[in-house]
Each structure stands twice: as structure tokens, then as C-alpha cells.
PDB file of C-alpha atoms in Angstrom:
ATOM      1  CA  MET A 987       0.000   0.000   0.000  1.00  0.00           C
ATOM      2  CA  ASP A 988       1.391   3.396  -0.942  1.00  0.00           C
ATOM      3  CA  ARG A 989       2.212   5.754   1.902  1.00  0.00           C
ATOM      4  CA  PRO A 990       0.346   9.101   1.983  1.00  0.00           C
ATOM      5  CA  PRO A 991       2.337  12.202   1.035  1.00  0.00           C
ATOM      6  CA  PRO A 992       4.155  13.876   3.948  1.00  0.00           C
ATOM      7  CA  THR A 993       2.171  16.400   5.959  1.00  0.00           C
ATOM      8  CA  PRO A 994       3.632  19.233   8.057  1.00  0.00           C
ATOM      9  CA  ARG A 995       3.361  16.953  11.079  1.00  0.00           C
ATOM     10  CA  VAL A 996       5.799  14.419   9.650  1.00  0.00           C
ATOM     11  CA  MET A 997       8.101  16.570   7.536  1.00  0.00           C
ATOM     12  CA  LEU A 998      11.745  15.953   8.371  1.00  0.00           C
ATOM     13  CA  PRO A 999      13.152  18.441  10.863  1.00  0.00           C
ATOM     14  CA  ARG A1000      15.996  20.872  10.472  1.00  0.00           C
ATOM     15  CA  GLY A1001      18.382  22.267  13.038  1.00  0.00           C
ATOM     16  CA  PRO A1002      20.650  20.772  15.715  1.00  0.00           C
ATOM     17  CA  ASN A1003      20.384  17.165  16.741  1.00  0.00           C
ATOM     18  CA  LEU A1004      18.821  16.044  20.015  1.00  0.00           C
ATOM     19  CA  ARG A1005      22.019  15.100  21.818  1.00  0.00           C
ATOM     20  CA  PRO A1006      21.603  14.234  25.505  1.00  0.00           C
ATOM     21  CA  ARG A1007      23.720  15.498  28.361  1.00  0.00           C
ATOM     22  CA  PRO A1008      27.005  13.614  28.732  1.00  0.00           C
ATOM     23  CA  SER A1009      26.331  11.939  32.096  1.00  0.00           C
ATOM     24  CA  LEU A1010      23.517  10.606  34.268  1.00  0.00           C
ATOM     25  CA  PRO A1011      23.335   9.743  37.973  1.00  0.00           C
ATOM     26  CA  SER A1012      24.556   6.181  38.502  1.00  0.00           C
ATOM     27  CA  THR A1013      21.273   5.311  40.188  1.00  0.00           C
ATOM     28  CA  ARG A1014      19.194   6.011  37.086  1.00  0.00           C
ATOM     29  CA  LYS A1015      17.442   2.981  35.573  1.00  0.00           C
ATOM     30  CA  TYR A1016      16.094   4.887  32.544  1.00  0.00           C
ATOM     31  CA  ALA A1017      17.829   7.686  30.651  1.00  0.00           C
ATOM     32  CA  VAL A1018      15.375  10.587  30.654  1.00  0.00           C
ATOM     33  CA  ASP A1019      16.557  13.483  28.483  1.00  0.00           C
ATOM     34  CA  PRO A1020      15.565  16.721  30.253  1.00  0.00           C
ATOM     35  CA  ALA A1021      15.850  18.594  26.929  1.00  0.00           C
ATOM     36  CA  LEU A1022      12.846  16.746  25.490  1.00  0.00           C
ATOM     37  CA  PRO A1023       9.424  18.271  26.277  1.00  0.00           C
ATOM     38  CA  GLN A1024       6.226  16.324  26.815  1.00  0.00           C
ATOM     39  CA  ARG A1025       4.999  17.425  23.410  1.00  0.00           C
ATOM     40  CA  ARG A1026       6.494  15.397  20.557  1.00  0.00           C
ATOM     41  CA  ARG A1027       9.520  16.948  18.889  1.00  0.00           C
ATOM     42  CA  PRO A1028       9.836  15.852  15.227  1.00  0.00           C
ATOM     43  CA  VAL A1029      12.846  13.756  14.266  1.00  0.00           C
ATOM     44  CA  THR A1030      14.226  12.211  11.107  1.00  0.00           C
ATOM     45  CA  ALA A1031      13.798   8.689  12.457  1.00  0.00           C
ATOM     46  CA  ALA A1032      12.103   7.188  15.513  1.00  0.00           C
ATOM     47  CA  LEU A1033      13.553   3.706  16.049  1.00  0.00           C
ATOM     48  CA  ALA A1034      11.061   1.525  17.911  1.00  0.00           C
ATOM     49  CA  ASP A1035      12.156  -1.691  19.574  1.00  0.00           C
ATOM     50  CA  THR A1036      10.118  -4.886  19.796  1.00  0.00           C
ATOM     51  CA  GLY A1037       8.814  -4.486  23.335  1.00  0.00           C
ATOM     52  CA  LEU A1038       7.569  -0.944  22.780  1.00  0.00           C
ATOM     53  CA  LEU A1039       5.699  -1.973  19.635  1.00  0.00           C
ATOM     54  CA  TYR A1040       4.119  -4.957  21.387  1.00  0.00           C
ATOM     55  CA  THR A1041       2.728  -2.722  24.130  1.00  0.00           C
ATOM     56  CA  LEU A1042       1.160  -0.417  21.532  1.00  0.00           C
ATOM     57  CA  ALA A1043      -0.199  -3.305  19.464  1.00  0.00           C
ATOM     58  CA  HIS A1044      -1.823  -4.678  22.624  1.00  0.00           C
ATOM     59  CA  ARG A1045      -4.250  -1.741  22.241  1.00  0.00           C
ATOM     60  CA  PRO A1046      -4.576  -1.238  18.445  1.00  0.00           C
ATOM     61  CA  LYS A1047      -6.351   2.108  18.871  1.00  0.00           C
ATOM     62  CA  TYR A1048      -3.226   3.610  20.371  1.00  0.00           C
ATOM     63  CA  LEU A1049      -0.945   1.943  17.849  1.00  0.00           C
ATOM     64  CA  GLU A1050      -2.877   3.641  15.055  1.00  0.00           C
ATOM     65  CA  MET A1051      -2.773   7.004  16.817  1.00  0.00           C
ATOM     66  CA  PHE A1052       0.977   6.617  17.370  1.00  0.00           C
ATOM     67  CA  LEU A1053       1.598   5.756  13.708  1.00  0.00           C
ATOM     68  CA  ASP A1054      -0.503   8.728  12.615  1.00  0.00           C
ATOM     69  CA  LEU A1055       1.402  11.074  14.921  1.00  0.00           C
ATOM     70  CA  TYR A1056       4.887   9.873  14.006  1.00  0.00           C
ATOM     71  CA  GLY A1057       4.089   9.200  10.344  1.00  0.00           C
ATOM     72  CA  GLU A1058       6.891   8.120   8.045  1.00  0.00           C
ATOM     73  CA  THR A1059       9.551   8.694  10.696  1.00  0.00           C
ATOM     74  CA  VAL A1060       8.658   5.397  12.418  1.00  0.00           C
ATOM     75  CA  ALA A1061      11.231   2.713  11.694  1.00  0.00           C
ATOM     76  CA  VAL A1062      12.597  -0.524  13.092  1.00  0.00           C
ATOM     77  CA  ALA A1063      15.990  -2.134  12.764  1.00  0.00           C
ATOM     78  CA  THR A1064      16.285  -5.354  10.776  1.00  0.00           C
ATOM     79  CA  ALA A1065      16.647  -7.432  13.953  1.00  0.00           C
ATOM     80  CA  VAL A1066      13.418  -5.989  15.381  1.00  0.00           C
ATOM     81  CA  ALA A1067      11.492  -6.847  12.221  1.00  0.00           C
ATOM     82  CA  GLU A1068      12.916 -10.378  12.366  1.00  0.00           C
ATOM     83  CA  GLU A1069      11.897 -10.763  16.026  1.00  0.00           C
ATOM     84  CA  ILE A1070       8.334  -9.721  15.240  1.00  0.00           C
ATOM     85  CA  ARG A1071       8.069 -11.983  12.201  1.00  0.00           C
ATOM     86  CA  ALA A1072       9.491 -14.939  14.143  1.00  0.00           C
ATOM     87  CA  VAL A1073       6.635 -14.729  16.656  1.00  0.00           C
ATOM     88  CA  ALA A1074       4.017 -14.138  13.948  1.00  0.00           C
ATOM     89  CA  ASN A1075       5.273 -17.246  12.141  1.00  0.00           C
ATOM     90  CA  VAL A1076       4.512 -19.505  15.115  1.00  0.00           C
ATOM     91  CA  PRO A1077       1.367 -21.464  14.121  1.00  0.00           C
ATOM     92  CA  ARG A1078      -1.615 -20.325  16.165  1.00  0.00           C
ATOM     93  CA  PRO A1079      -2.414 -23.821  17.530  1.00  0.00           C
ATOM     94  CA  GLY A1080       1.079 -23.935  19.017  1.00  0.00           C
ATOM     95  CA  ARG A1081       1.064 -20.483  20.580  1.00  0.00           C
ATOM     96  CA  PRO A1082      -0.688 -21.476  23.841  1.00  0.00           C
ATOM     97  CA  HIS A1083       2.053 -24.026  24.536  1.00  0.00           C
ATOM     98  CA  GLN A1084       4.709 -21.321  24.157  1.00  0.00           C
ATOM     99  CA  ASN A1085       2.791 -18.617  26.048  1.00  0.00           C
ATOM    100  CA  LEU A1086       2.611 -16.609  22.834  1.00  0.00           C
ATOM    101  CA  VAL A1087      -1.147 -16.072  22.470  1.00  0.00           C
ATOM    102  CA  LEU A1088      -1.162 -12.383  23.332  1.00  0.00           C
ATOM    103  CA  MET A1089       2.279 -11.660  21.925  1.00  0.00           C
ATOM    104  CA  GLY A1090       1.387 -13.543  18.745  1.00  0.00           C
ATOM    105  CA  ALA A1091      -1.716 -11.412  18.211  1.00  0.00           C
ATOM    106  CA  CYS A1092       0.401  -8.283  18.608  1.00  0.00           C
ATOM    107  CA  ALA A1093       3.001  -9.651  16.197  1.00  0.00           C
ATOM    108  CA  ASP A1094       0.308 -10.479  13.615  1.00  0.00           C
ATOM    109  CA  LEU A1095      -0.867  -6.864  13.660  1.00  0.00           C
ATOM    110  CA  LEU A1096       2.654  -5.469  13.475  1.00  0.00           C
ATOM    111  CA  VAL A1097       3.555  -7.687  10.515  1.00  0.00           C
ATOM    112  CA  THR A1098       0.769  -6.046   8.513  1.00  0.00           C
ATOM    113  CA  LYS A1099       2.374  -2.672   9.265  1.00  0.00           C
ATOM    114  CA  LEU A1100       5.758  -3.979   8.135  1.00  0.00           C
ATOM    115  CA  ASP A1101       4.324  -5.519   4.975  1.00  0.00           C
ATOM    116  CA  ASP A1102       2.494  -2.375   3.863  1.00  0.00           C
ATOM    117  CA  LYS A1103       5.560  -0.208   4.698  1.00  0.00           C
ATOM    118  CA  THR A1104       3.726   1.771   7.378  1.00  0.00           C
ATOM    119  CA  ILE A1105       6.708   0.845   9.541  1.00  0.00           C
ATOM    120  CA  ALA A1106       9.979   1.119   7.640  1.00  0.00           C
ATOM    121  CA  VAL A1107      12.825  -1.344   8.157  1.00  0.00           C
ATOM    122  CA  ARG A1108      16.371  -0.002   8.362  1.00  0.00           C
ATOM    123  CA  GLU A1109      19.578  -1.992   8.327  1.00  0.00           C
ATOM    124  CA  PRO A1110      22.473  -0.710  10.449  1.00  0.00           C
ATOM    125  CA  SER A1111      25.785   0.069   8.814  1.00  0.00           C
ATOM    126  CA  GLU A1112      28.668  -2.326   9.348  1.00  0.00           C
ATOM    127  CA  ASN A1113      30.247  -0.524  12.275  1.00  0.00           C
ATOM    128  CA  SER A1114      31.822  -3.403  14.187  1.00  0.00           C
ATOM    129  CA  GLY A1115      33.433  -1.079  16.728  1.00  0.00           C
ATOM    130  CA  LEU A1116      30.157   0.531  17.763  1.00  0.00           C
ATOM    131  CA  LEU A1117      28.390  -2.840  17.659  1.00  0.00           C
ATOM    132  CA  PHE A1118      30.903  -4.282  20.126  1.00  0.00           C
ATOM    133  CA  THR A1119      30.656  -1.205  22.370  1.00  0.00           C
ATOM    134  CA  VAL A1120      26.850  -1.279  22.575  1.00  0.00           C
ATOM    135  CA  GLN A1121      26.812  -5.031  23.160  1.00  0.00           C
ATOM    136  CA  GLN A1122      29.310  -4.625  25.981  1.00  0.00           C
ATOM    137  CA  GLN A1123      27.263  -1.830  27.534  1.00  0.00           C
ATOM    138  CA  LEU A1124      24.073  -3.898  27.442  1.00  0.00           C
ATOM    139  CA  ARG A1125      25.863  -6.940  28.898  1.00  0.00           C
ATOM    140  CA  GLU A1126      27.261  -4.835  31.735  1.00  0.00           C
ATOM    141  CA  LEU A1127      23.809  -3.431  32.474  1.00  0.00           C
ATOM    142  CA  ASP A1128      22.469  -7.007  32.497  1.00  0.00           C
ATOM    143  CA  ARG A1129      25.201  -8.045  34.920  1.00  0.00           C
ATOM    144  CA  ALA A1130      24.460  -5.142  37.243  1.00  0.00           C
ATOM    145  CA  ALA A1131      20.728  -5.924  37.210  1.00  0.00           C
ATOM    146  CA  ALA A1132      21.387  -9.606  37.980  1.00  0.00           C
ATOM    147  CA  THR A1133      23.638  -8.601  40.878  1.00  0.00           C
ATOM    148  CA  ARG A1134      20.905  -6.373  42.323  1.00  0.00           C
ATOM    149  CA  ARG A1135      18.482  -9.303  42.129  1.00  0.00           C
ATOM    150  CA  GLY A1136      21.009 -11.684  43.690  1.00  0.00           C
ATOM    151  CA  GLU A1137      21.044 -13.874  40.577  1.00  0.00           C
ATOM    152  CA  ARG A1138      23.942 -15.731  38.997  1.00  0.00           C
ATOM    153  CA  TRP A1139      25.088 -14.131  35.740  1.00  0.00           C
ATOM    154  CA  SER A1140      27.337 -15.406  32.981  1.00  0.00           C
ATOM    155  CA  PRO A1141      28.707 -13.259  30.124  1.00  0.00           C
ATOM    156  CA  ILE A1142      28.461 -16.295  27.820  1.00  0.00           C
ATOM    157  CA  ASP A1143      24.746 -16.544  27.283  1.00  0.00           C
ATOM    158  CA  VAL A1144      23.415 -17.058  23.760  1.00  0.00           C
ATOM    159  CA  ASN A1145      19.836 -16.284  24.767  1.00  0.00           C
ATOM    160  CA  ARG A1146      20.903 -12.999  26.346  1.00  0.00           C
ATOM    161  CA  ALA A1147      22.758 -11.951  23.179  1.00  0.00           C
ATOM    162  CA  LYS A1148      19.712 -12.718  21.049  1.00  0.00           C
ATOM    163  CA  ARG A1149      17.429 -10.859  23.434  1.00  0.00           C
ATOM    164  CA  HIS A1150      19.385  -7.661  22.993  1.00  0.00           C
ATOM    165  CA  SER A1151      19.908  -7.849  19.233  1.00  0.00           C
ATOM    166  CA  GLY A1152      16.891  -5.649  18.505  1.00  0.00           C
ATOM    167  CA  GLU A1153      17.911  -2.943  20.963  1.00  0.00           C
ATOM    168  CA  THR A1154      21.521  -3.077  19.752  1.00  0.00           C
ATOM    169  CA  GLU A1155      20.623  -2.647  16.094  1.00  0.00           C
ATOM    170  CA  SER A1156      18.100   0.081  16.916  1.00  0.00           C
ATOM    171  CA  ILE A1157      20.814   2.093  18.651  1.00  0.00           C
ATOM    172  CA  LEU A1158      23.193   1.530  15.735  1.00  0.00           C
ATOM    173  CA  VAL A1159      20.619   2.714  13.189  1.00  0.00           C
ATOM    174  CA  ALA A1160      19.842   5.804  15.287  1.00  0.00           C
ATOM    175  CA  ALA A1161      23.574   6.540  15.501  1.00  0.00           C
ATOM    176  CA  ASP A1162      23.814   6.158  11.700  1.00  0.00           C
ATOM    177  CA  VAL A1163      21.026   8.705  11.219  1.00  0.00           C
ATOM    178  CA  ILE A1164      22.753  11.168  13.529  1.00  0.00           C
ATOM    179  CA  LYS A1165      26.104  10.649  11.837  1.00  0.00           C
ATOM    180  CA  ALA A1166      24.456  11.433   8.489  1.00  0.00           C
ATOM    181  CA  GLY A1167      23.221  14.774   9.871  1.00  0.00           C
ATOM    182  CA  GLY A1168      19.689  13.748  10.809  1.00  0.00           C
ATOM    183  CA  THR A1169      17.915  13.505  14.158  1.00  0.00           C
ATOM    184  CA  ALA A1170      16.898  10.255  15.825  1.00  0.00           C
ATOM    185  CA  ILE A1171      15.388   8.893  19.008  1.00  0.00           C
ATOM    186  CA  LEU A1172      15.039   5.395  20.395  1.00  0.00           C
ATOM    187  CA  LEU A1173      11.535   4.315  21.387  1.00  0.00           C
ATOM    188  CA  THR A1174      11.899   1.708  24.114  1.00  0.00           C
ATOM    189  CA  ASN A1175      10.531   0.687  27.496  1.00  0.00           C
ATOM    190  CA  ASP A1176      13.809  -1.052  28.290  1.00  0.00           C
ATOM    191  CA  GLY A1177      15.854   0.915  30.807  1.00  0.00           C
ATOM    192  CA  GLY A1178      19.138  -0.712  29.823  1.00  0.00           C
ATOM    193  CA  ALA A1179      18.616   0.096  26.157  1.00  0.00           C
ATOM    194  CA  SER A1180      17.857   3.731  27.019  1.00  0.00           C
ATOM    195  CA  LEU A1181      21.069   4.001  29.063  1.00  0.00           C
ATOM    196  CA  ALA A1182      23.190   2.417  26.319  1.00  0.00           C
ATOM    197  CA  ALA A1183      21.597   4.723  23.740  1.00  0.00           C
ATOM    198  CA  TRP A1184      22.285   7.757  25.933  1.00  0.00           C
ATOM    199  CA  LYS A1185      26.000   6.933  25.920  1.00  0.00           C
ATOM    200  CA  GLN A1186      25.906   7.018  22.115  1.00  0.00           C
ATOM    201  CA  GLY A1187      24.195  10.421  21.979  1.00  0.00           C
ATOM    202  CA  VAL A1188      20.723   9.012  21.322  1.00  0.00           C
ATOM    203  CA  SER A1189      17.752  10.116  23.458  1.00  0.00           C
ATOM    204  CA  ALA A1190      15.020   7.636  24.360  1.00  0.00           C
ATOM    205  CA  ARG A1191      11.264   7.870  24.794  1.00  0.00           C
ATOM    206  CA  ASN A1192       8.968   5.218  26.282  1.00  0.00           C
ATOM    207  CA  LEU A1193       5.278   4.297  26.283  1.00  0.00           C
ATOM    208  CA  ARG A1194       4.500   6.809  29.015  1.00  0.00           C
ATOM    209  CA  ASN A1195       6.039   9.554  26.865  1.00  0.00           C
ATOM    210  CA  ILE A1196       4.173   8.433  23.754  1.00  0.00           C
ATOM    211  CA  LEU A1197       0.789   8.413  25.494  1.00  0.00           C
ATOM    212  CA  ALA A1198       1.527  11.872  26.907  1.00  0.00           C
ATOM    213  CA  GLU A1199       2.410  13.050  23.392  1.00  0.00           C
ATOM    214  CA  LEU A1200      -0.911  11.710  22.154  1.00  0.00           C
ATOM    215  CA  ALA A1201      -2.664  13.647  24.923  1.00  0.00           C
ATOM    216  CA  CYS A1202      -0.978  16.841  23.717  1.00  0.00           C
ATOM    217  CA  GLU A1203      -2.148  16.192  20.158  1.00  0.00           C
ATOM    218  CA  ASN A1204      -5.660  14.953  20.967  1.00  0.00           C
ATOM    219  CA  SER A1205      -7.607  17.022  23.469  1.00  0.00           C
ATOM    220  CA  HIS A1206     -10.424  14.460  23.583  1.00  0.00           C
ATOM    221  CA  LEU A1207      -8.223  11.826  25.251  1.00  0.00           C
ATOM    222  CA  ALA A1208      -8.997  11.609  28.960  1.00  0.00           C
ATOM    223  CA  LYS A1209      -5.952  11.307  31.203  1.00  0.00           C
ATOM    224  CA  GLU A1210      -7.691   8.644  33.302  1.00  0.00           C
ATOM    225  CA  ASP A1211      -8.252   6.525  30.185  1.00  0.00           C
ATOM    226  CA  LEU A1212      -4.593   6.899  29.223  1.00  0.00           C
ATOM    227  CA  LEU A1213      -3.472   5.725  32.661  1.00  0.00           C
ATOM    228  CA  THR A1214      -5.762   2.698  32.377  1.00  0.00           C
ATOM    229  CA  ALA A1215      -4.430   1.971  28.890  1.00  0.00           C
ATOM    230  CA  PHE A1216      -0.820   2.282  30.068  1.00  0.00           C
ATOM    231  CA  THR A1217      -1.445  -0.176  32.911  1.00  0.00           C
ATOM    232  CA  GLU A1218      -3.111  -2.691  30.599  1.00  0.00           C
ATOM    233  CA  MET A1219      -0.515  -2.323  27.838  1.00  0.00           C
ATOM    234  CA  THR A1220       2.415  -3.034  30.178  1.00  0.00           C
ATOM    235  CA  ALA A1221       0.795  -5.777  32.246  1.00  0.00           C
ATOM    236  CA  HIS A1222       2.322  -8.645  30.235  1.00  0.00           C
ATOM    237  CA  PHE A1223       5.416  -7.211  28.535  1.00  0.00           C
ATOM    238  CA  GLY A1224       7.257  -3.946  28.028  1.00  0.00           C
ATOM    239  CA  THR A1225       7.268  -3.050  31.744  1.00  0.00           C
ATOM    240  CA  LEU A1226       9.072   0.207  32.532  1.00  0.00           C
ATOM    241  CA  PRO A1227      11.480   0.805  35.416  1.00  0.00           C
ATOM    242  CA  THR A1228       9.603   2.063  38.479  1.00  0.00           C
ATOM    243  CA  GLU A1229      11.209   5.511  38.342  1.00  0.00           C
ATOM    244  CA  VAL A1230       9.543   6.367  35.016  1.00  0.00           C
ATOM    245  CA  ARG A1231       6.165   4.716  35.499  1.00  0.00           C
ATOM    246  CA  PRO A1232       3.300   7.205  35.943  1.00  0.00           C
ATOM    247  CA  ALA A1233       2.290   7.622  39.571  1.00  0.00           C
ATOM    248  CA  ASP A1234      -1.188   8.798  38.579  1.00  0.00           C
ATOM    249  CA  SER A1235      -3.153  10.187  35.636  1.00  0.00           C
ATOM    250  CA  SER A1236      -1.522  13.623  35.923  1.00  0.00           C
ATOM    251  CA  ALA A1237       1.366  12.197  33.866  1.00  0.00           C
ATOM    252  CA  PHE A1238      -0.960  12.397  30.852  1.00  0.00           C
ATOM    253  CA  ARG A1239      -2.439  15.826  31.498  1.00  0.00           C
ATOM    254  CA  CYS A1240      -1.940  18.274  28.637  1.00  0.00           C
ATOM    255  CA  ARG A1241      -1.152  21.736  29.937  1.00  0.00           C
ATOM    256  CA  ALA A1242      -1.795  23.576  26.688  1.00  0.00           C
ATOM    257  CA  LEU A1243      -4.125  26.566  26.593  1.00  0.00           C
ATOM    258  CA  ALA A1244      -5.688  27.509  23.259  1.00  0.00           C
ATOM    259  CA  GLY A1245      -3.249  25.205  21.487  1.00  0.00           C
ATOM    260  CA  GLU A1246      -0.155  26.694  23.116  1.00  0.00           C
ATOM    261  CA  CYS A1247       1.888  25.352  26.002  1.00  0.00           C
ATOM    262  CA  GLN A1248       4.456  27.644  27.584  1.00  0.00           C
ATOM    263  CA  ILE A1249       6.195  24.722  29.278  1.00  0.00           C
ATOM    264  CA  CYS A1250       6.556  22.544  26.173  1.00  0.00           C
ATOM    265  CA  ASP A1251       7.012  25.243  23.561  1.00  0.00           C
ATOM    266  CA  ALA A1252       9.631  27.091  25.596  1.00  0.00           C
ATOM    267  CA  SER A1253      11.757  23.947  25.933  1.00  0.00           C
ATOM    268  CA  MET A1254      11.481  23.246  22.210  1.00  0.00           C
ATOM    269  CA  ARG A1255      13.285  26.439  21.216  1.00  0.00           C
TER     270      ARG A1255
END
């Protein structure tokens, strides 16, 4: 299906890139960029990882609103597309045995978006140095998390490497976009991925941010409904670190007056 022509909402941005501050407190579990306002700031590419897309697909209404808001900037890395297709390819009779009923339904919906090019697929450049660096960062974050939980951790873990392939490639693609002079963000609920992206100059946004962006764009969305949706969408997968989960519905309250928001618009300049 042909994509609609770009509208002002999805036209590629100009100006400086969204580079985060160089350091974060060591206690942070999710890299929140203070330079990003609640209202969506347009970028050249918004790289979504698998978990974030599953949470949105769990409530198709919000997936469609997200795709409309972000338009042709939405993209996934090759590894993310492969992860989604792998789940969608599991025969439906076998999904209950693999606990993939809900995830499979989400994957089925997302595959249609990949097939009709609503979600673009981008392949990272062959930057072995950056690949190794990001993989090492994600492994170290895994090790630290296992230590906090009191669990045994081994750096030689094939399943762990596969689990992070989507996040790794997403960060690499975002870095490629930035290197080429564009702007990019990582869309992920994974705290470790956000921290690794931050170290590479890539800011991250999560489901809470996306729902708040939708509230800024759609005045008819009730903040209580958005909180309920967030809770339901992250009940089975894509759970956020506690420090960035919404405490109440005020996280989705749009503060604009007559279409203008002094808080958001001031920080966008």
C-alpha cells in the first residue's frame, strides 16, 4: 500500500540534533533526556524496539494514533522486524504451549504494518566497533541488574545476546542517522537500552512519553483513560522501570491553553 504524502506533522526536521547530556546519575534505571518536552519533537527517524511496539499493538487504537502522529519517521531495525516476524510465524495452535497467544496477536498486527511499509525497516551500517561497544554496555547493564536481584550471571549466554539484538541494532541505526546529519530517538521501554543509547548520543522515549504526546495532540483523550491503557498495555510485557512509570493520571495531562503550552514550547526552542 502506498504511503500518503508527507504532511507538516511528519516533515523531516531541520536544526541541531537532540544530543543528551554527557552523564547521568549512577542510580538512574532509565535515561530521561531533560531537553525533550512532553509534546512530541519531530525527528528524522524514531527507532522503535520490539517491546515498545508490542505494548502499543496490545491496544490497536493507540498503535494507530501513534503511527498517525509519528508518520513516516517510524522505523525498526532489521533485527526488530525479524523478532516480530518470528513470533508471527509460530502457528496459532502452538502459541498457547509457548505462552505466545497475546504476543502472537500483537506480532500479527505489526507484521501487517511492516508488509504495507507503514513501519519502515532499516539496516544498520557495518560498524563493528560501535556494535561491540553497545553489546558490551548492554551486557554490563544485564550483569548489574542480575547482581541487584542476587542472581547468577554469565557473560556467555546465547539467549541474552539474542534478546538484545533488537535494541543493539536500533541504537546503531539511530547513531547512523545522527552521523548522516539527521535527528533520531530510540523508542523503548527497556531501561538498559535507554542508558546504552544515551552513551551514544541518542535520546530515548517510552510508552508513558508516547501516550503523553498523544494527549498533547488529541484534546479528547482523557488522562484517566490513558493511565488505564498504560497499565493494561504493560501488564504482560514492556514493563518500565519504576522511576519512570506514571504515579497517577496527571502524567498524561496536557497543559496547553488555546493550542499553546508555555512549558513545552519554551523547551522546544
